[in-house]
mmCIF file of C-alpha atoms in Angstrom:
data_model
loop_
_atom_site.group_PDB
_atom_site.id
_atom_site.type_symbol
_atom_site.label_atom_id
_atom_site.label_comp_id
_atom_site.label_asym_id
_atom_site.label_seq_id
_atom_site.Cartn_x
_atom_site.Cartn_y
_atom_site.Cartn_z
ATOM 1 C CA MET A 1 89.043 -169.454 234.720
ATOM 2 C CA ILE A 2 89.304 -170.620 230.799
ATOM 3 C CA HIS A 3 87.922 -166.995 229.368
ATOM 4 C CA PRO A 4 88.037 -163.425 231.688
ATOM 5 C CA TYR A 5 84.460 -162.490 230.060
ATOM 6 C CA ILE A 6 83.545 -165.770 228.068
ATOM 7 C CA SER A 7 83.058 -167.484 230.979
ATOM 8 C CA GLY A 8 82.295 -171.147 232.337
ATOM 9 C CA ASN A 9 79.898 -172.942 229.551
ATOM 10 C CA LYS A 10 79.652 -170.123 227.195
ATOM 11 C CA TYR A 11 82.241 -171.038 225.683
ATOM 12 C CA ARG A 12 81.870 -174.065 225.159
ATOM 13 C CA LYS A 13 79.042 -173.442 223.415
ATOM 14 C CA LEU A 14 80.657 -170.466 221.426
ATOM 15 C CA LYS A 15 83.196 -172.859 219.961
ATOM 16 C CA TYR A 16 82.161 -174.735 217.596
ATOM 17 C CA ASN A 17 79.241 -172.270 216.781
ATOM 18 C CA LEU A 18 81.940 -169.364 215.687
ATOM 19 C CA LEU A 19 83.449 -171.976 213.799
ATOM 20 C CA ASP A 20 80.357 -172.760 211.855
ATOM 21 C CA PHE A 21 80.347 -168.348 210.770
ATOM 22 C CA GLU A 22 83.078 -168.102 210.199
ATOM 23 C CA SER A 23 83.521 -171.463 207.827
ATOM 24 C CA ASP A 24 79.575 -170.237 206.257
ATOM 25 C CA GLY A 25 80.758 -166.355 204.944
ATOM 26 C CA TYR A 26 77.811 -165.685 207.259
ATOM 27 C CA ASP A 27 76.902 -161.357 207.384
ATOM 28 C CA SER A 28 75.940 -161.405 210.877
ATOM 29 C CA LEU A 29 75.056 -163.059 214.025
ATOM 30 C CA VAL A 30 72.175 -162.652 215.610
ATOM 31 C CA THR A 31 71.336 -163.969 218.342
ATOM 32 C CA PHE A 32 68.036 -162.901 222.062
ATOM 33 C CA GLY A 33 67.888 -162.632 225.803
ATOM 34 C CA GLY A 34 67.496 -160.221 228.208
ATOM 35 C CA ALA A 35 68.473 -157.396 229.990
ATOM 36 C CA PHE A 36 71.518 -159.433 232.431
ATOM 37 C CA SER A 37 72.335 -162.402 229.593
ATOM 38 C CA ASN A 38 75.057 -163.995 230.094
ATOM 39 C CA HIS A 39 74.587 -165.893 226.817
ATOM 40 C CA ILE A 40 74.465 -161.582 225.333
ATOM 41 C CA ALA A 41 77.740 -160.771 227.300
ATOM 42 C CA ALA A 42 79.798 -163.285 225.984
ATOM 43 C CA THR A 43 78.302 -163.374 222.412
ATOM 44 C CA ALA A 44 79.692 -159.677 222.330
ATOM 45 C CA PHE A 45 83.093 -160.437 223.610
ATOM 46 C CA ALA A 46 83.324 -164.392 221.721
ATOM 47 C CA CYS A 47 82.332 -161.263 218.178
ATOM 48 C CA LYS A 48 84.718 -158.429 219.102
ATOM 49 C CA GLU A 49 87.832 -160.691 219.123
ATOM 50 C CA LYS A 50 86.309 -162.735 216.303
ATOM 51 C CA GLY A 51 85.960 -158.841 213.762
ATOM 52 C CA ILE A 52 82.116 -160.838 213.285
ATOM 53 C CA ASN A 53 79.327 -158.354 214.011
ATOM 54 C CA ALA A 54 77.664 -159.300 215.834
ATOM 55 C CA VAL A 55 73.039 -158.408 217.485
ATOM 56 C CA GLY A 56 71.956 -159.306 220.593
ATOM 57 C CA VAL A 57 67.601 -159.703 220.156
ATOM 58 C CA ILE A 58 67.078 -157.799 223.447
ATOM 59 C CA ARG A 59 63.496 -158.505 225.986
ATOM 60 C CA GLY A 60 62.141 -155.341 226.390
ATOM 61 C CA GLU A 61 61.944 -152.363 224.400
ATOM 62 C CA GLU A 62 61.980 -149.911 227.222
ATOM 63 C CA LEU A 63 65.726 -150.786 227.156
ATOM 64 C CA TRP A 64 67.185 -149.097 225.203
ATOM 65 C CA LYS A 65 66.805 -146.389 227.687
ATOM 66 C CA GLU A 66 68.280 -147.679 230.153
ATOM 67 C CA ILE A 67 71.587 -149.412 228.568
ATOM 68 C CA THR A 68 74.536 -146.654 229.788
ATOM 69 C CA ASN A 69 72.698 -148.031 233.103
ATOM 70 C CA ASN A 70 72.645 -152.198 232.908
ATOM 71 C CA PRO A 71 76.404 -153.079 232.953
ATOM 72 C CA THR A 72 75.538 -156.369 231.011
ATOM 73 C CA LEU A 73 74.222 -154.018 227.403
ATOM 74 C CA LYS A 74 76.941 -151.679 228.304
ATOM 75 C CA LEU A 75 79.402 -154.235 227.989
ATOM 76 C CA ALA A 76 78.761 -155.262 224.889
ATOM 77 C CA GLN A 77 77.876 -152.364 223.348
ATOM 78 C CA GLU A 78 81.218 -151.612 224.418
ATOM 79 C CA CYS A 79 82.055 -155.204 222.587
ATOM 80 C CA GLY A 80 80.748 -153.571 218.898
ATOM 81 C CA MET A 81 77.487 -155.870 219.329
ATOM 82 C CA LYS A 82 74.393 -154.125 217.758
ATOM 83 C CA PHE A 83 71.090 -154.078 219.040
ATOM 84 C CA GLU A 84 67.322 -154.770 218.467
ATOM 85 C CA PHE A 85 64.549 -154.265 221.226
ATOM 86 C CA VAL A 86 61.840 -155.774 221.168
ATOM 87 C CA THR A 87 58.345 -155.986 223.157
ATOM 88 C CA ARG A 88 58.126 -159.256 225.898
ATOM 89 C CA GLU A 89 54.999 -160.319 222.643
ATOM 90 C CA GLN A 90 57.518 -160.172 220.255
ATOM 91 C CA TYR A 91 59.421 -161.684 221.259
ATOM 92 C CA ARG A 92 57.765 -164.229 222.336
ATOM 93 C CA ASN A 93 58.436 -165.436 218.416
ATOM 94 C CA LYS A 94 61.264 -164.295 217.949
ATOM 95 C CA ASP A 95 61.287 -168.529 216.101
ATOM 96 C CA SER A 96 58.163 -167.576 214.099
ATOM 97 C CA ASP A 97 59.439 -168.225 210.297
ATOM 98 C CA GLU A 98 58.554 -163.935 209.943
ATOM 99 C CA PHE A 99 60.928 -162.978 212.298
ATOM 100 C CA LYS A 100 63.199 -164.718 211.137
ATOM 101 C CA ASN A 101 62.794 -163.237 207.294
ATOM 102 C CA TYR A 102 62.560 -160.207 208.838
ATOM 103 C CA LEU A 103 65.404 -160.349 210.579
ATOM 104 C CA GLN A 104 67.559 -161.722 207.947
ATOM 105 C CA GLU A 105 66.381 -159.067 205.681
ATOM 106 C CA LYS A 106 67.555 -156.354 207.750
ATOM 107 C CA TYR A 107 70.999 -158.314 208.559
ATOM 108 C CA GLY A 108 71.417 -159.727 205.426
ATOM 109 C CA ASN A 109 72.887 -163.323 205.487
ATOM 110 C CA CYS A 110 72.582 -163.640 209.025
ATOM 111 C CA SER A 111 73.295 -166.887 211.758
ATOM 112 C CA ILE A 112 70.830 -167.131 214.124
ATOM 113 C CA LEU A 113 71.906 -168.748 217.459
ATOM 114 C CA PRO A 114 69.108 -168.935 219.684
ATOM 115 C CA GLU A 115 68.650 -167.155 222.859
ATOM 116 C CA GLY A 116 71.127 -169.496 226.090
ATOM 117 C CA GLY A 117 73.849 -170.152 222.992
ATOM 118 C CA THR A 118 71.581 -174.057 222.668
ATOM 119 C CA ASN A 119 72.161 -175.770 219.892
ATOM 120 C CA GLY A 120 73.683 -179.376 218.826
ATOM 121 C CA LEU A 121 77.094 -177.024 218.151
ATOM 122 C CA ALA A 122 76.957 -176.002 220.912
ATOM 123 C CA VAL A 123 75.968 -179.478 223.207
ATOM 124 C CA LYS A 124 79.324 -180.326 221.335
ATOM 125 C CA GLY A 125 80.747 -177.977 223.091
ATOM 126 C CA CYS A 126 80.080 -178.149 226.314
ATOM 127 C CA GLY A 127 80.152 -182.017 225.538
ATOM 128 C CA GLU A 128 84.063 -181.302 226.289
ATOM 129 C CA ILE A 129 83.750 -180.093 229.978
ATOM 130 C CA LEU A 130 84.316 -183.846 231.197
ATOM 131 C CA THR A 131 87.742 -184.362 230.279
ATOM 132 C CA PRO A 132 89.606 -188.019 231.497
ATOM 133 C CA GLU A 133 90.340 -186.909 234.771
ATOM 134 C CA ASP A 134 87.012 -187.358 236.256
ATOM 135 C CA ARG A 135 86.195 -190.292 235.435
ATOM 136 C CA ASP A 136 85.726 -191.576 238.916
ATOM 137 C CA PHE A 137 83.434 -189.054 239.319
ATOM 138 C CA ASP A 138 79.756 -191.098 240.667
ATOM 139 C CA TYR A 139 77.927 -188.107 239.957
ATOM 140 C CA ILE A 140 77.961 -184.934 238.038
ATOM 141 C CA CYS A 141 75.710 -181.891 239.291
ATOM 142 C CA CYS A 142 75.028 -178.672 237.431
ATOM 143 C CA ALA A 143 72.444 -175.943 237.023
ATOM 144 C CA VAL A 144 69.867 -176.439 233.667
ATOM 145 C CA GLY A 145 68.487 -173.303 231.070
ATOM 146 C CA THR A 146 67.934 -173.656 228.296
ATOM 147 C CA GLY A 147 69.588 -177.435 228.342
ATOM 148 C CA GLY A 148 72.907 -177.215 226.273
ATOM 149 C CA THR A 149 75.628 -178.001 229.169
ATOM 150 C CA VAL A 150 72.937 -181.101 230.585
ATOM 151 C CA SER A 151 73.737 -182.667 227.705
ATOM 152 C CA GLY A 152 76.666 -182.260 226.637
ATOM 153 C CA LEU A 153 77.633 -184.226 229.770
ATOM 154 C CA ILE A 154 74.905 -186.127 229.222
ATOM 155 C CA ASN A 155 76.875 -187.110 225.642
ATOM 156 C CA SER A 156 80.064 -187.546 227.837
ATOM 157 C CA ALA A 157 79.565 -189.094 230.600
ATOM 158 C CA LYS A 158 81.256 -192.610 231.744
ATOM 159 C CA PRO A 159 78.520 -195.762 231.530
ATOM 160 C CA HIS A 160 78.395 -196.324 235.722
ATOM 161 C CA GLN A 161 78.552 -192.339 236.268
ATOM 162 C CA LYS A 162 74.389 -189.744 236.239
ATOM 163 C CA VAL A 163 74.320 -186.690 235.696
ATOM 164 C CA ILE A 164 71.694 -184.597 237.463
ATOM 165 C CA GLY A 165 70.505 -181.581 236.289
ATOM 166 C CA PHE A 166 68.688 -178.161 238.733
ATOM 167 C CA PRO A 167 67.256 -176.313 237.213
ATOM 168 C CA VAL A 168 66.580 -173.051 237.842
ATOM 169 C CA LEU A 169 62.901 -172.525 235.993
ATOM 170 C CA LYS A 170 60.173 -174.031 236.811
ATOM 171 C CA GLY A 171 58.063 -176.482 234.771
ATOM 172 C CA ASN A 172 58.823 -179.495 233.065
ATOM 173 C CA PHE A 173 59.339 -178.824 229.216
ATOM 174 C CA LEU A 174 63.175 -179.595 229.815
ATOM 175 C CA GLN A 175 62.701 -183.320 229.911
ATOM 176 C CA GLU A 176 61.774 -183.052 226.141
ATOM 177 C CA GLU A 177 64.191 -179.995 225.624
ATOM 178 C CA ILE A 178 66.801 -182.321 227.131
ATOM 179 C CA ARG A 179 65.992 -185.599 225.104
ATOM 180 C CA LYS A 180 66.023 -183.477 221.656
ATOM 181 C CA PHE A 181 70.044 -183.875 221.866
ATOM 182 C CA ALA A 182 70.982 -186.276 225.067
ATOM 183 C CA LYS A 183 71.615 -189.952 223.643
ATOM 184 C CA ASN A 184 71.633 -191.772 227.470
ATOM 185 C CA ASP A 185 69.326 -192.400 229.934
ATOM 186 C CA ASN A 186 72.152 -192.005 232.515
ATOM 187 C CA TRP A 187 70.320 -188.664 234.083
ATOM 188 C CA SER A 188 68.234 -187.184 236.258
ATOM 189 C CA LEU A 189 66.412 -183.240 237.327
ATOM 190 C CA GLU A 190 65.455 -182.307 240.473
ATOM 191 C CA SER A 191 63.508 -179.451 239.706
ATOM 192 C CA ASP A 192 63.059 -178.738 243.012
ATOM 193 C CA TYR A 193 65.949 -175.677 243.511
ATOM 194 C CA HIS A 194 64.134 -173.067 241.807
ATOM 195 C CA PHE A 195 62.800 -170.961 244.083
ATOM 196 C CA GLY A 196 60.210 -169.200 242.230
ATOM 197 C CA GLY A 197 61.530 -169.271 238.503
ATOM 198 C CA TYR A 198 64.124 -167.953 236.229
ATOM 199 C CA ALA A 199 65.466 -164.943 238.100
ATOM 200 C CA LYS A 200 63.597 -165.299 241.533
ATOM 201 C CA VAL A 201 65.631 -164.884 244.467
ATOM 202 C CA THR A 202 64.355 -165.668 247.811
ATOM 203 C CA ASP A 203 66.290 -163.492 250.714
ATOM 204 C CA GLY A 204 67.307 -167.151 252.064
ATOM 205 C CA LEU A 205 69.145 -167.973 248.611
ATOM 206 C CA ILE A 206 70.799 -164.487 248.797
ATOM 207 C CA ASP A 207 72.029 -165.550 252.823
ATOM 208 C CA PHE A 208 73.628 -168.578 250.937
ATOM 209 C CA ILE A 209 74.748 -167.578 248.474
ATOM 210 C CA ASN A 210 77.007 -165.299 251.034
ATOM 211 C CA ASN A 211 77.172 -167.802 253.451
ATOM 212 C CA PHE A 212 78.934 -169.579 250.874
ATOM 213 C CA TYR A 213 81.769 -167.892 249.954
ATOM 214 C CA GLN A 214 82.280 -166.420 253.558
ATOM 215 C CA GLU A 215 83.695 -169.895 253.838
ATOM 216 C CA THR A 216 85.212 -171.394 251.062
ATOM 217 C CA ASN A 217 85.485 -167.960 248.153
ATOM 218 C CA ILE A 218 84.044 -169.283 245.583
ATOM 219 C CA PRO A 219 81.753 -167.202 243.863
ATOM 220 C CA LEU A 220 78.038 -168.206 243.120
ATOM 221 C CA ASP A 221 75.492 -166.324 240.986
ATOM 222 C CA PRO A 222 71.770 -165.827 241.995
ATOM 223 C CA VAL A 223 70.129 -167.864 238.725
ATOM 224 C CA TYR A 224 72.303 -170.379 237.938
ATOM 225 C CA THR A 225 75.037 -171.818 240.470
ATOM 226 C CA GLY A 226 73.774 -171.036 243.890
ATOM 227 C CA LYS A 227 70.974 -172.284 242.875
ATOM 228 C CA MET A 228 72.290 -175.752 242.462
ATOM 229 C CA VAL A 229 74.713 -175.040 245.031
ATOM 230 C CA TYR A 230 71.707 -176.013 247.168
ATOM 231 C CA GLY A 231 69.923 -177.989 246.285
ATOM 232 C CA VAL A 232 74.130 -180.528 246.044
ATOM 233 C CA LEU A 233 74.563 -178.982 249.678
ATOM 234 C CA ASP A 234 70.200 -180.308 250.303
ATOM 235 C CA LEU A 235 70.632 -183.978 249.026
ATOM 236 C CA ILE A 236 73.194 -184.454 250.750
ATOM 237 C CA ASN A 237 71.479 -183.563 254.105
ATOM 238 C CA LYS A 238 68.477 -185.278 253.060
ATOM 239 C CA ASN A 239 70.953 -188.707 252.596
ATOM 240 C CA TYR A 240 70.227 -188.483 248.361
ATOM 241 C CA PHE A 241 73.942 -189.512 247.873
ATOM 242 C CA PRO A 242 75.379 -193.045 248.633
ATOM 243 C CA GLU A 243 77.039 -192.546 251.603
ATOM 244 C CA ASN A 244 81.786 -193.053 249.620
ATOM 245 C CA SER A 245 79.452 -190.776 246.617
ATOM 246 C CA LYS A 246 82.136 -188.796 243.894
ATOM 247 C CA ILE A 247 80.320 -186.371 243.272
ATOM 248 C CA LEU A 248 81.405 -183.097 241.092
ATOM 249 C CA VAL A 249 79.654 -180.352 240.880
ATOM 250 C CA ILE A 250 79.906 -177.826 237.641
ATOM 251 C CA HIS A 251 80.797 -174.062 237.987
ATOM 252 C CA THR A 252 79.339 -172.463 235.007
ATOM 253 C CA GLY A 253 79.913 -168.789 235.462
ATOM 254 C CA GLY A 254 77.290 -166.767 235.212
ATOM 255 C CA LEU A 255 79.095 -164.081 237.294
ATOM 256 C CA GLN A 256 78.645 -160.862 235.170
ATOM 257 C CA GLY A 257 74.554 -160.919 236.557
ATOM 258 C CA ILE A 258 75.463 -160.611 240.288
ATOM 259 C CA ARG A 259 75.647 -156.350 239.401
ATOM 260 C CA GLY A 260 72.048 -156.328 237.967
ATOM 261 C CA MET A 261 69.974 -158.842 239.890
ATOM 262 C CA ASN A 262 71.756 -156.418 242.758
ATOM 263 C CA MET A 263 71.036 -153.149 241.330
ATOM 264 C CA LEU A 264 67.133 -155.026 241.745
ATOM 265 C CA LEU A 265 68.104 -155.929 244.577
ATOM 266 C CA GLU A 266 69.187 -152.711 245.927
ATOM 267 C CA SER A 267 65.774 -150.615 244.376
ATOM 268 C CA LYS A 268 63.339 -153.215 245.870
ATOM 269 C CA GLY A 269 65.271 -152.741 249.792
ATOM 270 C CA LYS A 270 66.472 -156.500 250.286
ATOM 271 C CA LYS A 271 69.741 -157.985 250.843
ATOM 272 C CA THR A 272 72.552 -157.904 248.120
ATOM 273 C CA ILE A 273 75.305 -160.452 246.856
ATOM 274 C CA GLN A 274 78.372 -159.710 249.051
ATOM 275 C CA ILE A 275 80.649 -161.080 246.381
ATOM 276 C CA ASP A 276 83.020 -158.211 243.855
ATOM 277 C CA VAL A 277 83.161 -159.173 240.479
#
């Protein structure tokens, strides 16, 4: 509802980072992502609107051949984003000084935005998701990828509210990542709803997303919001929340990724997401 392409939490994460870019006189903005990254798509469109040179470091050197068949990369390219395709090994070392120096040499005085857009400025922007009207809720729930959005919610939630994050990745490393930015202790993570890990799905999750859309007309994506809403409803059924609790569920966007996920599912002969985006 904020913007047709820079959706949900991506708009919030980019807000102060783009203001910082403009005030500090950088030549280019460089960021990172995978083949169907919401962050890449949103950054490309935002930079197009502001006349900023954007560069996307993309995981998977083979993907340069697939741009026209990849809805995310095609959109980003149409917005003027340049691509730096790297191997998965190179991508794992993207935070090294050596790689950052390479980017500075190739693209000039560039602002380097982390994968997923999470940094202190992004957390500040995500803290603005909650409004004064939201103080009546007891619980605030959202999906967790890199931890930036949930950290912003934690910082802006009222003392009587609890923030519950639903990680879409395996592992417990997110606890430490969130603690880098979160100022309060009013939160917890529910780690049983990742469905196998980042961008992993099951037939059951696809059925849930399709049925939820049929019942509510609310589209969910398979990487983030689908897993989170599944988790919230499962906890309700397990009586996790006290009776008469008021629960706020944050929809963080990500719907552009449905096309890419359906391409992968169709190639494997699996069920697809029946939502037009």
